[in-house]
């Protein structure tokens, strides 16, 4: 019998080898190996592998392409891949230099390691950290972009701002009184060992008194006299400290005329109502009679903080995830008089009865949206919020910092997300108060939790810019010891008359606050901000106003008249019920907005 021999195809599997290359380099040879079966006789593979097209960074399939065997084989092909990885580059940004108050130079850069593929280009330009005072500022990547095909390491550069030359001494310096230019100032340079050169501007006492009297008499004939201003402009002084001296009798006349004294040093204006110098109180402390006020010199100083201190402050601010937008500046007022024994007696004027503002013209390259709030630095380098507005005037942007004390002030950017209010009605108000450092404990914040009396005191003290890290002696209340977590803010609130406590000498800090108690504190805060309500009869719309305690009635009326505190409905106040954290922060924010201390 005859039979058939069937020769079947020989199975064989090949697998492509994984490959990689750096972007811009030539493709490696595409190779493969037999992973199952083997070739017979002297058979060989024909053709070669191929890959997906493309040269950008990514992963590409290695395909069978034309690779094949003769018809005697059943060929199975296993895919692999070619990875194109980013090309390493080092871009070094050049150092730069400019003089104070001049535009930034064009920032440069170069590729110092690696190569750029000829068909590619680098887009964008470097930028630098904010700041316009003399010192060193980092020039960083900015908008430089090479695309995803490069792994770039940036070497930052440094912009050095050089101080301007100190102005020379000169006479007949301008002082502007109610818009009238008077050449009654004298400018001199003070040089002391181990201290920066200081520009001192002294106003001629006799000439000043004469001009003030003349303008006062003119005002008496005006039907609508303008606000009285006494402006001392000191131009082009850069980082040079500026001192302006007025004698006590000039200050007294300015006080009687309800003048605002304005010291303008470069892009900073310090506006002090004359009564805030408290000249008679100062004279009494110095045992100087009213007839001898001329013997007192009131010295007002505006001084940028040293470069070393600024760098330390900047580091501390950045550690708190904030950005220093404008460097710290010191504001100081001191009264001096010579005693009979030839020594000098000094009294620092550090506290004010009303908010005193400092206006900063923002540098042209500063985004006004980056100004969240002004801050005051404490002795230990920490800082807290002071009420600040940002506004535009004649094409320029300004920040107005309001405070009841003198100290060192700066501007920061701070963006805060409060997880607990993600879907809460109070989200925008609460996060604004957190960004302004009024709400400090963001992680544990619960918007609908009822608030205690001490927690409320903490919010209102910080919101008004009253918080200071300071040593306080004994407690003002029998039930608040110095170890209480809110001891300091309770004492500050008591000092400013925001809280009085109960008749038995206690404050009951951990007791939940009632709405009428909160409104009482709001009303006292309104006295500090000088906010006066315009709707005196608004309280009548609340049907339960009769439930307000007698002692709280006038306070409640003033608060609802100003619209800083709303009821639980349009017709109910619920004065004896408790207040939540979210309601507290919202009402406090309303108070600041209506007092023109922060932006809407």
XYZ file of C-alpha atoms in Angstrom:
600
model
C 0.000 0.000 0.000
C 1.145 3.470 -0.683
C 0.858 6.270 1.885
C 1.401 10.088 1.998
C 3.957 11.987 4.017
C 2.546 15.323 5.110
C 5.141 18.013 5.868
C 3.542 20.773 7.953
C 4.791 24.291 8.493
C 7.370 24.727 11.190
C 6.097 27.029 13.985
C 8.486 29.737 15.110
C 8.043 32.832 17.287
C 10.267 35.871 17.224
C 10.194 38.785 19.674
C 11.533 42.262 18.955
C 14.074 43.610 21.427
C 12.957 46.685 23.411
C 14.943 49.765 22.440
C 15.364 53.339 23.594
C 17.030 56.485 22.416
C 17.383 60.110 23.426
C 15.300 62.611 21.516
C 17.205 63.853 18.474
C 19.582 60.888 18.240
C 19.517 58.354 15.405
C 17.373 55.264 15.823
C 19.220 52.237 17.198
C 19.342 49.075 15.072
C 16.075 47.205 15.518
C 16.863 43.637 16.557
C 14.919 40.518 17.431
C 15.392 37.040 18.794
C 13.770 33.605 18.375
C 11.795 32.927 21.520
C 10.081 29.703 20.425
C 11.110 27.097 17.832
C 14.173 27.183 15.613
C 15.203 27.470 11.992
C 15.772 24.344 9.878
C 18.577 23.658 7.495
C 20.234 26.861 6.380
C 17.063 28.939 6.236
C 17.375 32.627 7.059
C 15.101 35.559 7.755
C 14.436 38.069 5.028
C 13.670 41.799 5.361
C 13.725 43.822 8.596
C 11.722 45.347 11.413
C 10.068 48.753 11.285
C 8.449 51.072 13.868
C 5.625 53.558 14.238
C 6.507 56.922 12.761
C 7.305 59.846 15.056
C 10.318 61.585 16.587
C 8.889 63.267 19.708
C 9.297 61.918 23.209
C 7.020 58.931 23.691
C 6.654 55.169 23.209
C 6.475 53.690 19.698
C 5.647 50.105 18.595
C 8.374 48.084 16.902
C 6.549 46.413 14.022
C 7.287 43.252 11.996
C 7.804 45.380 8.913
C 9.163 43.238 6.036
C 10.720 40.607 8.274
C 9.631 37.136 7.122
C 10.572 33.478 6.375
C 9.778 31.230 3.469
C 6.475 29.388 3.126
C 7.690 26.478 5.231
C 7.250 28.431 8.449
C 4.299 29.583 10.504
C 5.812 32.827 11.851
C 4.427 34.517 14.959
C 5.715 38.020 15.740
C 5.720 39.524 19.261
C 5.663 43.345 19.420
C 8.027 45.425 21.512
C 8.587 49.162 21.823
C 11.053 51.963 21.221
C 11.077 54.633 23.945
C 12.239 58.122 23.007
C 13.358 59.897 26.195
C 13.794 63.672 26.772
C 17.053 65.299 25.819
C 18.883 66.884 28.768
C 19.641 70.587 28.625
C 21.076 73.048 31.095
C 19.937 76.628 30.618
C 21.872 79.235 32.563
C 20.196 82.580 33.150
C 22.536 85.542 33.097
C 23.046 87.944 35.968
C 21.807 91.499 35.558
C 22.046 94.842 37.275
C 20.088 98.059 37.383
C 19.855 101.252 39.378
C 17.008 101.916 41.770
C 13.788 103.238 40.184
C 14.934 102.306 36.659
C 13.234 99.737 34.384
C 14.380 96.126 34.458
C 17.008 95.229 31.855
C 16.349 92.493 29.304
C 17.119 89.178 30.972
C 19.315 86.774 28.979
C 20.032 83.044 29.014
C 22.110 80.449 27.175
C 22.316 76.684 26.789
C 25.409 75.675 28.757
C 25.078 71.890 28.641
C 23.484 69.638 26.060
C 22.429 70.654 22.566
C 19.237 71.953 21.076
C 18.102 70.108 17.959
C 18.476 72.503 15.036
C 14.812 72.460 14.103
C 13.723 73.325 17.654
C 13.605 76.686 19.429
C 13.248 78.016 22.970
C 10.186 80.151 23.632
C 9.474 82.648 26.413
C 11.756 84.685 28.633
C 13.093 84.724 32.202
C 11.373 86.601 35.002
C 12.413 87.614 38.506
C 11.100 87.670 42.041
C 9.199 90.754 43.129
C 10.947 93.649 44.828
C 12.209 97.133 44.070
C 14.465 97.961 46.996
C 18.256 97.755 46.685
C 19.441 94.193 47.040
C 19.607 90.885 45.199
C 16.645 89.194 43.493
C 16.535 85.766 41.842
C 16.026 85.662 38.063
C 14.161 82.428 37.377
C 12.738 80.380 34.498
C 9.768 82.668 33.954
C 7.974 81.598 30.778
C 10.939 79.807 29.157
C 9.599 76.667 27.470
C 11.431 74.080 25.383
C 8.509 71.733 24.978
C 8.149 68.138 26.224
C 11.146 66.811 24.269
C 13.656 68.309 26.703
C 14.457 67.741 30.344
C 15.755 71.155 31.391
C 17.772 72.096 34.446
C 17.758 75.826 35.079
C 20.612 77.716 36.712
C 19.079 80.895 38.128
C 20.603 84.325 37.773
C 20.697 87.312 40.090
C 19.392 90.827 39.521
C 21.202 93.358 41.671
C 19.428 96.650 42.289
C 21.948 99.326 43.132
C 20.900 102.211 45.390
C 20.763 105.693 43.979
C 23.211 108.256 45.108
C 22.108 109.992 48.294
C 20.634 113.422 47.469
C 22.725 116.446 48.281
C 21.959 118.967 50.981
C 19.942 121.966 49.810
C 17.775 124.823 51.006
C 14.337 125.998 49.855
C 12.869 122.511 49.701
C 9.194 122.369 48.769
C 6.445 121.792 51.310
C 2.900 121.695 49.933
C 0.189 123.119 52.197
C -3.367 122.665 50.909
C -1.986 122.408 47.387
C 0.139 125.556 47.684
C 3.861 125.019 47.088
C 5.950 126.683 49.792
C 9.756 126.602 49.778
C 10.148 126.389 53.545
C 12.146 123.181 53.970
C 15.850 122.484 54.374
C 17.404 119.201 53.324
C 20.584 117.873 54.961
C 22.427 114.567 55.052
C 23.095 112.829 58.362
C 26.096 110.514 58.479
C 26.645 108.383 61.566
C 29.113 105.567 62.072
C 27.719 102.101 61.250
C 24.399 103.617 60.153
C 23.061 104.300 56.662
C 23.161 107.846 55.387
C 19.900 109.547 56.253
C 18.134 112.424 54.570
C 16.789 114.922 57.108
C 14.223 117.486 56.066
C 13.584 120.266 58.568
C 10.626 122.607 58.107
C 11.184 126.286 58.939
C 9.014 126.886 61.990
C 8.272 130.608 61.524
C 7.455 130.226 57.833
C 5.281 127.178 58.477
C 3.271 128.900 61.218
C 2.760 131.930 58.989
C 1.555 129.869 55.996
C -0.717 127.696 58.141
C -2.329 130.784 59.677
C -2.843 132.410 56.261
C -4.443 129.310 54.797
C -6.633 128.837 57.854
C -7.995 132.364 57.457
C -8.611 131.709 53.773
C -10.506 128.535 54.634
C -12.787 130.494 56.949
C -14.092 132.419 53.930
C -14.789 129.271 51.910
C -18.310 127.840 51.911
C -16.918 124.307 51.567
C -13.308 124.354 52.776
C -11.136 121.535 51.494
C -9.459 118.962 53.702
C -6.320 120.494 55.192
C -3.094 118.757 54.163
C 0.541 119.434 55.019
C 2.600 117.448 52.497
C 6.367 117.044 52.701
C 7.461 115.351 49.446
C 10.946 113.845 49.414
C 11.707 112.664 45.914
C 14.252 110.280 44.406
C 15.728 109.080 47.665
C 15.442 105.376 46.884
C 16.372 103.279 49.872
C 17.736 106.222 51.830
C 16.037 106.604 55.227
C 14.052 109.824 55.462
C 13.446 111.888 58.576
C 11.137 114.909 58.693
C 11.310 117.274 61.661
C 8.493 119.544 62.832
C 8.582 121.567 66.015
C 5.897 121.009 68.634
C 4.238 124.398 68.079
C 3.853 123.678 64.352
C 2.305 120.311 65.176
C -0.056 121.988 67.650
C -1.241 124.466 65.000
C -1.688 121.646 62.506
C -3.734 119.762 65.079
C -5.981 122.768 65.733
C -6.503 123.126 61.974
C -7.314 119.413 61.644
C -4.514 118.893 59.146
C -3.300 115.585 57.793
C 0.506 115.476 57.830
C 1.787 113.547 54.811
C 5.397 112.432 54.464
C 6.164 111.204 50.956
C 9.389 109.255 50.474
C 9.700 108.003 46.917
C 6.764 105.652 46.315
C 5.665 105.569 49.980
C 3.360 108.096 51.639
C 2.807 108.158 55.390
C -0.419 109.979 56.276
C -0.779 110.979 59.943
C -3.677 113.156 61.166
C -1.994 115.887 63.234
C -3.994 115.040 66.358
C -2.407 111.577 66.357
C 0.921 113.126 67.367
C -0.814 113.835 70.717
C 1.510 116.785 71.208
C 0.099 117.949 74.556
C 0.256 114.449 76.042
C 3.850 114.178 74.861
C 4.660 117.602 76.314
C 3.179 116.612 79.672
C 5.319 113.467 79.757
C 8.369 115.620 79.084
C 7.340 118.330 81.559
C 7.247 120.884 78.750
C 4.685 123.680 79.029
C 2.357 124.741 76.224
C 4.409 127.928 75.832
C 7.569 125.888 75.240
C 6.279 123.497 72.569
C 8.890 124.785 70.139
C 11.529 123.054 72.233
C 10.072 119.696 71.166
C 11.005 118.184 67.819
C 8.652 115.632 66.285
C 10.767 113.375 64.092
C 8.944 111.137 61.599
C 11.050 108.436 59.943
C 10.394 106.212 56.930
C 13.154 103.645 56.563
C 13.370 100.544 54.360
C 14.450 97.560 56.434
C 18.059 96.473 55.879
C 18.832 93.977 53.121
C 19.868 91.314 55.638
C 16.669 91.719 57.648
C 14.586 91.731 54.473
C 16.125 88.431 53.351
C 15.394 86.924 56.776
C 11.793 88.136 56.633
C 11.415 86.843 53.068
C 12.625 83.394 54.110
C 10.205 83.312 57.020
C 7.316 84.406 54.800
C 8.127 81.730 52.213
C 8.310 79.060 54.922
C 4.665 79.908 55.598
C 3.825 79.428 51.884
C 3.351 83.169 51.397
C 5.075 85.466 48.916
C 6.664 88.775 49.928
C 5.346 91.185 47.290
C 6.756 94.426 48.729
C 9.649 94.416 51.217
C 9.274 95.663 54.786
C 9.461 99.356 55.614
C 9.776 100.819 59.103
C 7.631 103.755 60.230
C 8.668 105.568 63.392
C 7.671 108.782 65.183
C 9.675 110.159 68.073
C 9.457 113.346 70.130
C 12.739 114.809 71.365
C 13.651 117.686 73.636
C 16.863 118.885 75.221
C 16.815 118.921 79.015
C 18.504 121.489 81.231
C 21.449 119.175 81.879
C 22.155 118.985 78.148
C 20.861 115.449 77.659
C 18.135 114.569 75.179
C 14.847 113.087 76.307
C 12.922 110.990 73.794
C 9.367 109.702 73.713
C 8.314 107.246 70.993
C 4.813 107.721 69.584
C 3.771 104.153 68.842
C -0.006 104.054 69.416
C -2.778 105.946 67.629
C -6.417 106.516 68.486
C -7.512 106.136 64.850
C -6.226 104.172 61.899
C -3.167 105.755 60.313
C -2.494 104.787 56.723
C 0.631 104.138 54.722
C 0.196 104.223 50.953
C 2.576 102.267 48.745
C 2.708 102.853 45.007
C 3.210 99.382 43.565
C 6.177 98.969 41.195
C 5.142 98.834 37.545
C 6.020 95.128 37.255
C 3.920 94.113 40.285
C 0.605 92.399 39.567
C -1.949 94.045 41.909
C -3.755 90.696 42.182
C -0.732 89.422 44.095
C -1.373 91.827 46.966
C -3.531 89.887 49.426
C -2.897 91.947 52.546
C -0.471 94.113 54.420
C 1.336 92.584 57.368
C 3.062 93.832 60.488
C 6.181 92.071 61.715
C 6.572 91.169 65.381
C 9.799 91.125 67.368
C 10.256 87.372 66.832
C 9.952 87.665 63.033
C 6.375 86.377 62.879
C 3.716 88.547 61.318
C -0.008 89.223 61.278
C -2.627 90.944 59.162
C -3.305 94.667 59.032
C -6.321 95.905 57.032
C -5.273 96.751 53.475
C -6.993 97.980 50.329
C -5.661 97.916 46.769
C -6.819 100.511 44.256
C -5.946 102.126 40.936
C -5.508 105.865 40.442
C -4.389 107.633 37.272
C -3.135 104.392 35.760
C -1.067 103.378 38.795
C -1.801 100.781 41.457
C -1.559 101.459 45.172
C -1.868 99.524 48.421
C -3.205 101.342 51.465
C -2.144 99.811 54.808
C -4.130 100.850 57.893
C -2.848 100.377 61.420
C -3.225 101.738 64.937
C 0.510 101.414 65.662
C 3.935 102.076 64.192
C 6.184 99.204 63.216
C 7.586 97.414 60.157
C 5.076 96.716 57.388
C 5.161 94.750 54.136
C 2.794 93.309 51.507
C 2.259 89.590 50.889
C 0.390 87.260 48.567
C -1.430 84.387 50.229
C -3.880 81.933 48.685
C -5.763 79.602 51.027
C -8.233 76.787 50.433
C -10.401 75.865 53.409
C -11.583 72.265 52.845
C -14.531 72.535 55.239
C -16.251 75.231 53.154
C -15.815 73.645 49.714
C -19.598 73.522 49.222
C -20.625 75.950 51.958
C -22.452 79.254 51.500
C -19.610 81.076 53.289
C -16.780 79.765 51.069
C -15.641 83.057 49.489
C -15.848 85.058 52.737
C -14.131 82.429 54.889
C -11.304 81.830 52.405
C -10.744 85.576 52.075
C -10.441 85.864 55.857
C -8.060 82.899 55.874
C -5.914 84.470 53.145
C -5.775 87.655 55.219
C -4.547 85.637 58.232
C -7.687 86.336 60.268
C -8.634 82.651 60.264
C -5.450 80.897 61.347
C -6.445 77.312 62.179
C -7.679 76.306 58.727
C -7.391 72.533 59.216
C -9.737 72.397 62.204
C -12.200 75.024 60.980
C -15.842 73.971 61.146
C -18.141 76.607 59.611
C -21.352 75.530 61.338
C -19.828 74.955 64.771
C -20.922 77.441 67.407
C -18.235 79.894 68.456
C -17.000 80.661 71.964
C -16.400 84.096 73.408
C -12.606 83.753 73.259
C -12.648 82.394 69.692
C -14.761 85.357 68.669
C -12.311 87.732 70.363
C -9.485 86.116 68.382
C -11.242 86.700 65.050
C -12.105 90.317 65.744
C -8.679 91.255 67.145
C -6.892 89.770 64.129
C -9.368 91.261 61.650
C -8.890 94.793 62.990
C -5.120 94.400 62.769
C -4.707 94.684 66.546
C -2.896 91.397 67.125
C 0.667 91.789 68.385
C 2.976 89.224 69.928
C 3.823 90.898 73.192
C 4.364 90.208 76.844
C 1.307 90.775 79.012
C 1.404 90.654 82.786
C -1.553 89.546 84.859
C -4.994 88.743 83.521
C -7.785 91.313 83.518
C -10.340 88.608 84.321
C -10.635 86.219 87.247
C -11.331 83.170 85.079
C -8.692 83.721 82.368
C -5.228 82.629 83.411
C -2.077 83.352 81.463
C -1.975 79.767 80.161
C -5.282 80.056 78.308
C -4.728 79.625 74.563
C -6.523 82.908 73.840
C -5.123 84.871 76.791
C -3.243 87.356 74.593
C -6.134 88.195 72.255
C -8.504 88.517 75.219
C -6.161 91.056 76.818
C -5.773 92.973 73.540
C -9.548 93.041 73.012
C -9.997 94.289 76.576
C -7.332 96.987 76.127
C -9.127 98.363 73.063
C -12.514 98.278 74.802
C -13.990 95.548 72.610
C -14.742 93.303 75.592
C -15.630 94.287 79.154
C -16.511 90.987 80.780
C -19.209 90.353 83.359
C -19.982 92.260 86.549
C -18.451 89.506 88.675
C -15.021 90.077 87.089
C -15.111 87.061 84.774
C -15.025 86.759 80.998
C -16.145 83.136 80.593
C -13.892 82.579 77.559
C -15.090 79.070 76.727
C -18.787 79.872 76.916
C -20.676 80.023 73.607
C -21.276 83.606 72.574
C -24.818 84.858 71.992
C -25.707 86.943 68.991
C -26.399 90.014 71.135
C -22.998 89.640 72.840
C -21.350 89.382 69.429
C -23.198 92.466 68.191
C -22.018 94.345 71.263
C -18.415 93.555 70.385
C -19.061 94.498 66.744
C -20.455 97.841 67.850
C -17.363 98.582 69.920
C -15.210 97.558 66.953
C -17.184 100.035 64.822
C -16.061 102.783 67.188
C -12.460 101.839 66.408
C -13.053 101.860 62.632
C -15.283 104.970 62.927
C -18.094 103.248 61.056
C -21.474 104.882 61.625
C -24.694 103.276 60.444
C -26.985 105.174 58.082
C -30.248 103.320 58.752
C -30.962 104.143 62.386
C -34.489 102.674 62.284
C -33.549 99.359 60.713
C -33.875 97.591 64.077
C -37.642 98.118 63.853
C -37.951 95.557 61.061
C -36.989 92.787 63.494
C -40.066 91.462 65.285
C -38.034 89.991 68.140
C -36.011 93.112 68.958
C -37.826 93.239 72.305
C -35.877 90.113 73.292
C -32.618 92.090 73.203
C -31.330 92.761 76.718
C -31.495 96.370 77.860
C -27.715 96.628 78.248
C -27.208 95.493 74.631
C -29.995 97.430 72.895
C -27.998 100.466 71.736
C -25.115 98.296 70.559
C -27.473 96.106 68.540
C -29.156 99.159 67.004
C -25.825 100.579 65.829
C -24.717 97.293 64.277
C -27.898 96.624 62.317
C -27.978 100.291 61.253
C -24.577 99.813 59.626
C -25.627 96.587 57.917
C -22.643 94.611 59.167
C -24.770 92.048 60.954
C -27.866 90.373 59.570
C -30.569 88.549 61.440
C -31.426 84.883 61.197
C -34.146 86.044 58.801
C -35.305 89.372 57.420
C -37.577 89.793 60.457
C -35.744 88.025 63.284
C -32.505 88.768 65.128
C -32.578 85.787 67.507
C -30.426 87.782 69.958
C -30.164 85.058 72.598
C -29.156 82.241 70.249
C -25.598 81.279 69.426
C -23.430 82.304 66.502
C -21.440 80.035 64.160
C -17.853 80.439 63.018
C -18.941 81.118 59.432
C -21.454 83.759 60.519
C -18.809 85.421 62.687
C -16.208 85.693 59.929
C -18.789 86.903 57.424
C -19.990 89.688 59.713
C -16.426 90.709 60.590
C -15.576 90.882 56.903
C -18.661 93.061 56.337
C -17.395 95.400 59.046
C -13.991 95.780 57.373
C -15.525 96.329 53.929
C -18.045 98.930 55.107
C -15.260 100.688 57.040
C -13.239 100.890 53.780
C -10.413 98.943 55.397
C -10.398 96.076 52.855
C -11.704 95.625 49.313
C -15.125 94.204 48.598
